[in-house]
Coordinates of C-alpha atoms in Angstrom, one line a residue:
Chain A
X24 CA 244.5 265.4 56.4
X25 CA 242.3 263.1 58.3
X26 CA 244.1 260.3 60.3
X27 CA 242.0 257.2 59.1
X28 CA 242.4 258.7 55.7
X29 CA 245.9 258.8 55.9
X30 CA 246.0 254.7 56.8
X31 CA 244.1 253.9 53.8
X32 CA 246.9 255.2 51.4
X33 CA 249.5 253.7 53.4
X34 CA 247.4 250.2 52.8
X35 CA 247.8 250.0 49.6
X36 CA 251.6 251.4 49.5
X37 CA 252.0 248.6 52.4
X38 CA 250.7 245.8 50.0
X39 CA 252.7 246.7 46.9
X40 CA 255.9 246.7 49.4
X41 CA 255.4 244.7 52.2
X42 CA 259.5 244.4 52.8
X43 CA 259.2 247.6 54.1
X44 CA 256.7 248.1 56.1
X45 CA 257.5 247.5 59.9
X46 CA 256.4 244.2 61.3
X47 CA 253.3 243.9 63.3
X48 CA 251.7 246.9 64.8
X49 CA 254.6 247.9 66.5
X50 CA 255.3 251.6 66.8
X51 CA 253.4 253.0 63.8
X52 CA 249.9 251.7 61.9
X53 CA 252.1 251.1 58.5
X54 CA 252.2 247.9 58.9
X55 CA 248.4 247.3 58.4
X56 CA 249.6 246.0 54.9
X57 CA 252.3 243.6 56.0
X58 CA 249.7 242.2 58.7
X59 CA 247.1 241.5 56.3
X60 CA 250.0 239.6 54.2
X61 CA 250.8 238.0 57.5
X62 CA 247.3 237.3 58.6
X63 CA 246.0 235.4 55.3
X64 CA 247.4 232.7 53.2
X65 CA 245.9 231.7 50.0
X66 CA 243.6 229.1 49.1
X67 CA 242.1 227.4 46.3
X68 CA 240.8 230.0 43.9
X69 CA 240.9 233.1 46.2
X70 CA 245.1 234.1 45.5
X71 CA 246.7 236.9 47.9
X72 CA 246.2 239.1 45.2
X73 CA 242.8 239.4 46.3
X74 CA 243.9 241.6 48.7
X75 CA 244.8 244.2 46.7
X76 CA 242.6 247.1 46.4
X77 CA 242.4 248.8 43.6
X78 CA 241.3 252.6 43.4
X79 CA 237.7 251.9 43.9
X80 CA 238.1 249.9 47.0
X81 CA 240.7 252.3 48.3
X82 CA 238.3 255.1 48.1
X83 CA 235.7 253.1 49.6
X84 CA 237.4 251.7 52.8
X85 CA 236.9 254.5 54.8
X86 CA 234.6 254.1 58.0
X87 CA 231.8 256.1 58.4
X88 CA 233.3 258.2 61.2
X89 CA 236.5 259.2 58.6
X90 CA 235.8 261.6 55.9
X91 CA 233.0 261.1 53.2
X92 CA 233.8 260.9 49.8
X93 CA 235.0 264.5 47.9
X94 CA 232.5 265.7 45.2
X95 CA 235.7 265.5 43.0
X96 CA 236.0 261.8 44.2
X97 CA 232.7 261.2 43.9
X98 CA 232.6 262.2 39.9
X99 CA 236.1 260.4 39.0
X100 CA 234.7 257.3 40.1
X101 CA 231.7 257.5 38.6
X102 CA 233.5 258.6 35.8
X103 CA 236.1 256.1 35.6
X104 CA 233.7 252.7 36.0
X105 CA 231.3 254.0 33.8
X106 CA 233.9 254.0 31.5
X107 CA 234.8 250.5 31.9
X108 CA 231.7 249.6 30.8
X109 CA 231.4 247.1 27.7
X110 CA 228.5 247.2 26.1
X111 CA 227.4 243.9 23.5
X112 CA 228.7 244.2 20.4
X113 CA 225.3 243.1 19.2
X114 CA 223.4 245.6 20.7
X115 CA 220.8 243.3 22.6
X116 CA 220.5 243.8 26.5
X117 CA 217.8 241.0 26.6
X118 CA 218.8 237.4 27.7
X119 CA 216.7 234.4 28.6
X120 CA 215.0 235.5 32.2
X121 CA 214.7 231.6 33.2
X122 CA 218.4 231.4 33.1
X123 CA 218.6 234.8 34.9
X124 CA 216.2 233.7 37.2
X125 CA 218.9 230.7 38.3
X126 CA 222.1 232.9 38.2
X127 CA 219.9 235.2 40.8
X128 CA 219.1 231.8 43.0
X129 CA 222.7 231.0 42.8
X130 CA 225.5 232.0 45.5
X131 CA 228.3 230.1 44.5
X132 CA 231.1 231.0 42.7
X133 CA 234.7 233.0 43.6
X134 CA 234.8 231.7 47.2
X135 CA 237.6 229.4 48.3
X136 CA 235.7 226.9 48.8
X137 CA 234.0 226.8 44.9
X138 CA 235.1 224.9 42.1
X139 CA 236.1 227.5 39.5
X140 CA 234.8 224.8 36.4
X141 CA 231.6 225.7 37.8
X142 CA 229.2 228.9 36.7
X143 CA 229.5 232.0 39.0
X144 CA 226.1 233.1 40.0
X145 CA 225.6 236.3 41.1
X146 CA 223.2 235.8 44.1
X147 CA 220.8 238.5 43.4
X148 CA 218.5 237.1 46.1
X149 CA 221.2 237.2 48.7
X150 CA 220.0 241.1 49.1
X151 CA 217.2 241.7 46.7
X152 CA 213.1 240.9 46.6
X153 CA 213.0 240.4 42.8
X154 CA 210.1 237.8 41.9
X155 CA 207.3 237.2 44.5
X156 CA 206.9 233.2 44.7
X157 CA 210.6 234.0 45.9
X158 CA 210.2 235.2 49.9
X159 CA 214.1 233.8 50.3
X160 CA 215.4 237.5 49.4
X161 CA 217.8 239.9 51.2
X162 CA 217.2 244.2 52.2
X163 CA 220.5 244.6 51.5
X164 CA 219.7 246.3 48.3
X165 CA 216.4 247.7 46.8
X166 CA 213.3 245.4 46.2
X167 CA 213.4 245.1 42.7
X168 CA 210.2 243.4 42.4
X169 CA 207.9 244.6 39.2
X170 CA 211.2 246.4 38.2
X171 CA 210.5 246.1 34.5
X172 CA 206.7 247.2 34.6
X173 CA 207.5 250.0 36.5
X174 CA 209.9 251.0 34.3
X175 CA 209.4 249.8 31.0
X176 CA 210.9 247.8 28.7
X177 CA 213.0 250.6 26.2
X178 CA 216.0 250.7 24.8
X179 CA 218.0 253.3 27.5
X180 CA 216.3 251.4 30.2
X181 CA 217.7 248.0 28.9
X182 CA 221.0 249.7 28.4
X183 CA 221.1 251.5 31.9
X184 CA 219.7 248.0 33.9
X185 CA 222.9 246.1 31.8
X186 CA 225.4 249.1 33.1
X187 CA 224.2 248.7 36.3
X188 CA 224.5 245.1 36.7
X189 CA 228.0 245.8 34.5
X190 CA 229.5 248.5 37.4
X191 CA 227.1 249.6 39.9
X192 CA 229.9 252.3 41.1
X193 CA 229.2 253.7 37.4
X194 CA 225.7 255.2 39.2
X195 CA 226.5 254.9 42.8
X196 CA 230.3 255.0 44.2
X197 CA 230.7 252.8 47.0
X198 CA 227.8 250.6 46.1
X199 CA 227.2 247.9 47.9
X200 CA 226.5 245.7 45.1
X201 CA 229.5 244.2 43.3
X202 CA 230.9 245.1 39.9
X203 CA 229.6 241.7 38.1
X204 CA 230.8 242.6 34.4
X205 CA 233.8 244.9 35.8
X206 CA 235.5 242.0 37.7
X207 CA 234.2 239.2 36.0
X208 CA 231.9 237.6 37.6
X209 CA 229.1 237.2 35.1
X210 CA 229.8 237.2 31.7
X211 CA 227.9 239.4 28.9
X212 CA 225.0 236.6 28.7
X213 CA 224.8 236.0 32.2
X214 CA 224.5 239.9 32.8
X215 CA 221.6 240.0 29.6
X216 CA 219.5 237.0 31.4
X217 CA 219.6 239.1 34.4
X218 CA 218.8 241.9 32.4
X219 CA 216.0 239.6 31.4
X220 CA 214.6 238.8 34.3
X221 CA 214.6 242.1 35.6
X222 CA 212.8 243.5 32.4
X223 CA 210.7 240.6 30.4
X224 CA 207.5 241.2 30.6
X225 CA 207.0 237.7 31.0
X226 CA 209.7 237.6 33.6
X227 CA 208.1 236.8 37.0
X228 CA 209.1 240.1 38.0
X229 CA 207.0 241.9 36.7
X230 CA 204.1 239.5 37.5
X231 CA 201.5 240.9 39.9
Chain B
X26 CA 232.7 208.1 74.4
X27 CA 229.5 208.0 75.5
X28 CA 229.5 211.7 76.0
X29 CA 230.7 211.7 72.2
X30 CA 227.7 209.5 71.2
X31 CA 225.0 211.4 73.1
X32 CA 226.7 213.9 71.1
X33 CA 225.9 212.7 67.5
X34 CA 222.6 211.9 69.0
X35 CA 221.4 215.4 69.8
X36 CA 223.0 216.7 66.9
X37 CA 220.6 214.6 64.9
X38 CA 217.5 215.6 66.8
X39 CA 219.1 219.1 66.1
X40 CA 219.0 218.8 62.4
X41 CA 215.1 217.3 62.5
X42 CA 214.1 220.1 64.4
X43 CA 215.9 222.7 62.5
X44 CA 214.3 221.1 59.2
X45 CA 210.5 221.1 61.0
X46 CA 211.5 225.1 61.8
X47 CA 211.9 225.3 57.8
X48 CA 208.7 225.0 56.8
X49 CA 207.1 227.1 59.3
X50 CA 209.9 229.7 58.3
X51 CA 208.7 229.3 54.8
X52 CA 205.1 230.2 55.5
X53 CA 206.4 233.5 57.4
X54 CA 209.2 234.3 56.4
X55 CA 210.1 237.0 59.4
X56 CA 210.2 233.8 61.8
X57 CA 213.8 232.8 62.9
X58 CA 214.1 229.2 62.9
X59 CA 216.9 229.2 65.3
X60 CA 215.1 230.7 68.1
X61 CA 212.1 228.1 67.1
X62 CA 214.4 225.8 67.4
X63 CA 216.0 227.0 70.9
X64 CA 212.2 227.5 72.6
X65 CA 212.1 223.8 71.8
X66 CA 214.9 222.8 73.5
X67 CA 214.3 224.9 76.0
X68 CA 217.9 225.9 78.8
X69 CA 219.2 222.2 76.5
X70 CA 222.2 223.2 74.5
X71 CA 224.1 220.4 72.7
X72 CA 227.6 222.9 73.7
X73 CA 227.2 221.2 77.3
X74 CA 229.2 218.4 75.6
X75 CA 231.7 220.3 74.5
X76 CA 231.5 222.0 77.6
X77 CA 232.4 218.6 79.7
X78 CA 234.8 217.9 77.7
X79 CA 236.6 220.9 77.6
X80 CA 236.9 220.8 81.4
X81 CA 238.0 217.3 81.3
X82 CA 240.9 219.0 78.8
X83 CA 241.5 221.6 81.3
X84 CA 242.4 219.5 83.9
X85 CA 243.9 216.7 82.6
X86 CA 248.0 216.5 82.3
X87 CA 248.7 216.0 78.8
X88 CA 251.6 216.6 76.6
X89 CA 255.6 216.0 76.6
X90 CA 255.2 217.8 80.3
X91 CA 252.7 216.0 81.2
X92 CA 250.6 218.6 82.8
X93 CA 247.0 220.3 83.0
X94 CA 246.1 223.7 82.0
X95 CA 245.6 224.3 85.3
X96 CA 248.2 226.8 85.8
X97 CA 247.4 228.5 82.4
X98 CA 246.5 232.2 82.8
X99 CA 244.0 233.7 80.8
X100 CA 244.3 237.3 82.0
X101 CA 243.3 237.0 85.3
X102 CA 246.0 235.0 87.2
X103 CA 247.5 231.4 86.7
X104 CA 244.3 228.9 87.0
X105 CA 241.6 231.8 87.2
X106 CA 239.3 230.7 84.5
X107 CA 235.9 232.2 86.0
X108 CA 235.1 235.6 84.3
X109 CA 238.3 235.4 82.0
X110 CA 236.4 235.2 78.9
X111 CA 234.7 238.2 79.6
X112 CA 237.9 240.1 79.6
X113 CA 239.5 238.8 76.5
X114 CA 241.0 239.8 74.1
X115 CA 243.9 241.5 76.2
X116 CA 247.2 242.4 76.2
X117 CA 249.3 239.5 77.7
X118 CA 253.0 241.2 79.1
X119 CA 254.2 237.4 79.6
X120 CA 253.7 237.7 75.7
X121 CA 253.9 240.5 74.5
X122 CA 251.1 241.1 72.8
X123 CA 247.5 240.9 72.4
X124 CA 245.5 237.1 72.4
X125 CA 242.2 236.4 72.1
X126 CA 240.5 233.5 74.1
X127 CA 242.1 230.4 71.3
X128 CA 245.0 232.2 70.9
X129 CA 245.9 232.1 74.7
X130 CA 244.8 228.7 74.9
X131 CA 247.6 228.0 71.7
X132 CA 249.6 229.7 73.8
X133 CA 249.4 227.7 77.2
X134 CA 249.3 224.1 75.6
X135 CA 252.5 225.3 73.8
X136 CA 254.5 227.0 76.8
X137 CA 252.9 224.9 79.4
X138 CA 252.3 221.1 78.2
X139 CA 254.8 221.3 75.6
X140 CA 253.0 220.4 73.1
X141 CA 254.6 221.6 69.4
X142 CA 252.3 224.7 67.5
X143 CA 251.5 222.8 64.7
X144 CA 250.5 219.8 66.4
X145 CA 248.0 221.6 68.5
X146 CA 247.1 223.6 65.8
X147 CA 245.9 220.4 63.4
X148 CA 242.9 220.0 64.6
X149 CA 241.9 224.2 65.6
X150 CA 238.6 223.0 63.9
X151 CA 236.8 219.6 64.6
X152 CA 235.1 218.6 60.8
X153 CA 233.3 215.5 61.9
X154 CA 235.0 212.7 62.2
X155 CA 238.1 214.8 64.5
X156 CA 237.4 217.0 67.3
X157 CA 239.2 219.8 67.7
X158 CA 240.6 220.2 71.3
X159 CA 240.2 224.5 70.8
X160 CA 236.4 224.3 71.0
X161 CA 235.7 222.3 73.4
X162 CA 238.2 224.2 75.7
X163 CA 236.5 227.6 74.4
X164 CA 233.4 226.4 75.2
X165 CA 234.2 225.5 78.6
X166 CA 236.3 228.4 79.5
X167 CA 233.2 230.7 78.0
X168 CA 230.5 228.8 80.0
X169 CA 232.6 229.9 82.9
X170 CA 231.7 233.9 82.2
X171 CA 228.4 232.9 81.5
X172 CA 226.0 236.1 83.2
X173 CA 229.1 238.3 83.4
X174 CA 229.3 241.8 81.5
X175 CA 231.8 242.0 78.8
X176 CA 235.1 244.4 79.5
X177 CA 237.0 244.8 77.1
X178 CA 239.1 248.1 77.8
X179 CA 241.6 249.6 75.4
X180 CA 243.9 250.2 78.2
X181 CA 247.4 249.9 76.7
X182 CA 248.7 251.2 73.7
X183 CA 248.8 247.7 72.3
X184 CA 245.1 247.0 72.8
X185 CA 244.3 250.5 70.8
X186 CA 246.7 249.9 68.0
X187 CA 244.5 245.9 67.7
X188 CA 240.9 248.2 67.9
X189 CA 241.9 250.2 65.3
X190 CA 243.9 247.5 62.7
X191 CA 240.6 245.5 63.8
X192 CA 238.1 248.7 62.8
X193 CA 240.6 249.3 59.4
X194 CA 240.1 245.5 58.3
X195 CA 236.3 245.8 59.5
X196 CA 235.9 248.5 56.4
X197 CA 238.8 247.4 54.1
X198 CA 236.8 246.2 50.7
X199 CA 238.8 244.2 48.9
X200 CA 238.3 241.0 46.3
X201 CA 236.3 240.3 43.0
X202 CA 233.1 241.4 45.1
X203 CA 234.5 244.2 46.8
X204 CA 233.1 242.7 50.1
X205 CA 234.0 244.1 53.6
X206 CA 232.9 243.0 57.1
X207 CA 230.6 246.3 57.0
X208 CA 228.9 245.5 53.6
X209 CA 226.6 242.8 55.2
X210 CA 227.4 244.0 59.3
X211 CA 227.8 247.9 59.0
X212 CA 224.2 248.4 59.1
X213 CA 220.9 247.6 61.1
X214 CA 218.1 245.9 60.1
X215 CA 218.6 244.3 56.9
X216 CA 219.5 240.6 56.5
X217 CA 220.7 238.1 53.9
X218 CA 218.1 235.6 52.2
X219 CA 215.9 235.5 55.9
X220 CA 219.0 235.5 58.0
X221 CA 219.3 239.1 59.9
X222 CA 222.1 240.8 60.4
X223 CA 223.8 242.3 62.9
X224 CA 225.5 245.7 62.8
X225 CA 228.8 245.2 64.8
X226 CA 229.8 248.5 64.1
X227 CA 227.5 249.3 66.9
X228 CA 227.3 248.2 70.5
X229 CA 223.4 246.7 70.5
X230 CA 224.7 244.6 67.3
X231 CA 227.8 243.8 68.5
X232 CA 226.4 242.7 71.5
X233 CA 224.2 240.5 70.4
X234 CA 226.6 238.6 68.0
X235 CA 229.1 238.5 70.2
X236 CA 228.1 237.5 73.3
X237 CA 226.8 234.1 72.0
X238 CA 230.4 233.0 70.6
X239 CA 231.3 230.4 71.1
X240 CA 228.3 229.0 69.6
X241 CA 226.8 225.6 68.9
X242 CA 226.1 225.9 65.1
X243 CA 223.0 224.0 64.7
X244 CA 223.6 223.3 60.6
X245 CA 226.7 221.8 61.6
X246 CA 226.6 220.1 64.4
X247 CA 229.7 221.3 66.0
X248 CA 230.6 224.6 69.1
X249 CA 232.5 226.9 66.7
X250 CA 234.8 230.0 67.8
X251 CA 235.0 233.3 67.1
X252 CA 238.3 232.3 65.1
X253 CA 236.0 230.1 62.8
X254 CA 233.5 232.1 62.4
X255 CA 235.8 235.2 60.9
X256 CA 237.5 232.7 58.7
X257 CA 234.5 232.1 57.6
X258 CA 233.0 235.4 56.9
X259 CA 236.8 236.1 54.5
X260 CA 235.0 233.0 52.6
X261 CA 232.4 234.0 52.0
X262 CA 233.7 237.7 51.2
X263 CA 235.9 235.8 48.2
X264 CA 239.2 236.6 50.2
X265 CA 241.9 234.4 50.7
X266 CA 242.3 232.3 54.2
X267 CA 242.3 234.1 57.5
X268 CA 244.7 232.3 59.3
X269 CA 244.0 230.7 63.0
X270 CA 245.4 233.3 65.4
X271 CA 246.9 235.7 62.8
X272 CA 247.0 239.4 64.2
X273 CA 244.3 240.5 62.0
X274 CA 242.2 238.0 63.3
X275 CA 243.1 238.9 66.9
X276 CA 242.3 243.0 66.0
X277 CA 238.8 241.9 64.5
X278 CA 237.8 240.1 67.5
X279 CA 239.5 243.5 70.1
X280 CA 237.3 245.5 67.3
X281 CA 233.9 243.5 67.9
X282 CA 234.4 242.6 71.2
X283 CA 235.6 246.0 72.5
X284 CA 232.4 247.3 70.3
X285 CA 229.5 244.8 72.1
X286 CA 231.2 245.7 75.8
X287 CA 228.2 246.0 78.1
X288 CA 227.0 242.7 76.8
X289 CA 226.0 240.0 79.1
X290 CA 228.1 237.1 78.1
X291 CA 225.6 233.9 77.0
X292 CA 228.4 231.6 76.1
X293 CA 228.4 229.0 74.7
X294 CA 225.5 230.3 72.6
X295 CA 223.4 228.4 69.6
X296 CA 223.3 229.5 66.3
X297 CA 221.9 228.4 62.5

């Protein structure tokens, strides 16, 4: 078993018992978890526990000089997060795509320095082109600029654009792009105006 | 105080011409407003404050010993500060362990002038209306490897185990965004809103972010350090606080800086 894939478990296992693990770097790389306790203290909103990786992050730690993700790995996580998906009880995908439009524009939200009482946006523009009076945008992630009227406006395609924006790692382990329903950082009407905006046809997205 | 004054001065001209940059960045967008703003300022770099008065720290005696730094060493012999950033972060055996540039410096106002850790830690960054004694030392000790090529050598067993706790933490995604160091600066050629990024996973990237820290950050008016500007990027990646000095910080800075080595060290920099 690879070296650097070794260290990853013994992250986690470090973080869940950091009385154990040796201090510093001293002798053996166990102690990666009890120097990350070490190295960070919390404040405001963001807790320790935000350390703590779960499976998904685990997984997806490794550099790109380690080994690549398994086939078998590959299909439990897109397994598992597409299963944490929670679809609206009501059955509409489609919000308001001006309010979507402002949760893209907005980068706030989670950081230490945020006040929680405030919305979360989820900063779409940070790495995406999405409508073209916008030329503040991000390559981070795909242009999604004329998204909807490239794709239409059905039913699976509003259900798909809402998983995606629910658990990207549902389509594409290792994504990039957070998990904005997943770990709650839109809620269900935030996600459905950025549904909106991505699919509206009046949406400025999908204006030429 | 007059230094200090000529300070706020040229931090406000900075902030007028950042904002004139603006609105030419917002006719073409691929413009960097920062080196806009640097053509027009030409070799002037509001860090050359900081600068004098980080010598003027240097080599004044201060503390319950009542001495100068003088005598500190920073790798390359008691009072040896020319080329010493350019060979930092090392392992220090007087220590015991690996420091970067503002961990050293911790270090000698502690053993040296006697001053107590969390008094000189108070103020590790200035906010205004404090100035924080760390940057302007950093800044002077940096101008004073200014041209030299960064060398950085995992030579000891310490300075390997800090590269690769510093490479684990570079990929370790963690937090309600599941952000690591390598989700914005693990690949070339993209950027954030207009602002590019570089890939410090890589020696051209690392290079070119690194060898301009410590920087004068235009939006801010201040010369931060490579200790600010990681606590900064665990902000913004929705983690808790990076703590001045902590050994993860220390390992991310052996991981970039052992990354950019080659660089020609342009310290104190200016950045957004």
């Amino acid at each position: 078993m690879n070296r650097a894939f070794t260290l990853a478990g013994l992250i986690g296992a470090a973080i869940m018992l950091p009385a154990l693990a040796s201090a510093g770097l001293a002798g053996t790389n166990d102690g990666a978890g009890a120097v990350l306790q070490q190295s960070f203290t919390a404040k405001g909103q963001a807790g320790m526990d935000r350390l703590d990786q779960d499976e998904v992050q685990r997984l997806c730690s490794r550099a790109p000089d380690g080994p690549a993700l398994s086939e078998k790995e590959y299909a439990e996580i897109m397994a598992s997060q597409e299963a944490s998906v929670r679809y609206p009880a009501d059955g509409q995908y489609l919000g308001d795509w001006r309010a979507g439009e402002k949760i893209a524009q907005n980068g706030k939200g989670f950081q230490s320095s945020d006040d929680p009482a405030q919305p979360s946006g989820g900063n779409c523009y940070a790495c995406h082109q999405l409508a073209r009076g916008e030329v503040s945008y991000g390559t981070i992630g795909p242009s999604l600029y004329l998204y909807g009227k490239l794709r239409g406006n059905d039913a699976e395609t509003q259900r798909y654009t809402y998983a995606k924006i629910y658990n990207s790692n549902a389509f594409l382990p290792c994504s990039s792009m957070p998990r904005f329903g997943h770990k709650g950082i839109l809620d269900e009407q935030q996600i459905k105006d950025v549904v909106a905006l991505l699919l509206d046809p009046q949406s400025p997205v999908n204006a030429e | 105080m007059i230094a200090r004054h000529r300070t706020r001065a040229i931090a406000g001209l900075a902030f007028a011409a950042l904002t004139a940059a603006s609105s030419i960045v917002l006719a073409q967008p691929e413009d960097d407003p920062v080196a806009e703003y640097r053509a027009m300022m030409g070799d002037d770099n509001p860090a050359e404050f900081w600068v004098m008065r980080g010598e003027a720290l240097w080599t004044t005696p201060r503390g319950p010993a009542s001495v100068s730094l003088e005598q500190c060493d920073l790798g390359m012999g008691p009072g040896v500060v020319k080329g010493a950033y350019a060979h930092l972060p090392r392992y220090f055996a007087d220590a015991g362990e690996v420091m970067d540039l503002e961990t050293r410096l911790l270090h000698c106002m502690v053993t040296l002038q006697g001053i107590p850790r969390e008094e000189a830690l108070k103020q590790r960054f200035g906010d205004g209306a404090r100035e924080s004694d760390f940057e302007a030392l950093a800044a002077f000790v940096a101008e004073e490897s200014r041209g030299q090529m960064l060398d950085v050598p995992l030579d000891n067993p310490a300075m390997e185990k800090a590269y690769a706790l510093g490479k684990e933490m570079f990929f370790y995604r963690a937090g309600t965004h599941d952000f690591s160091c390598a989700t914005c600066h693990g690949q070339t050629g993209v950027r954030i809103r207009l602002q590019q990024l570089p890939n410090i996973s890589e020696a051209e990237g690392a290079r070119a972010a690194y060898s301009g820290w410590p920087a004068y950050r235009v939006s801010q008016g201040e010369v931060r350090t490579m200790q600010w500007r990681l606590q900064d990027c665990f902000r913004q990646q929705r983690l808790p606080q990076l703590e001045f000095g902590s050994e993860a910080s220390i390992a991310l800075t052996t991981y970039i800086a052992h990354n950019a080595n080659g660089a020609v060290m342009d310290a104190p920099g200016m950045k957004r």
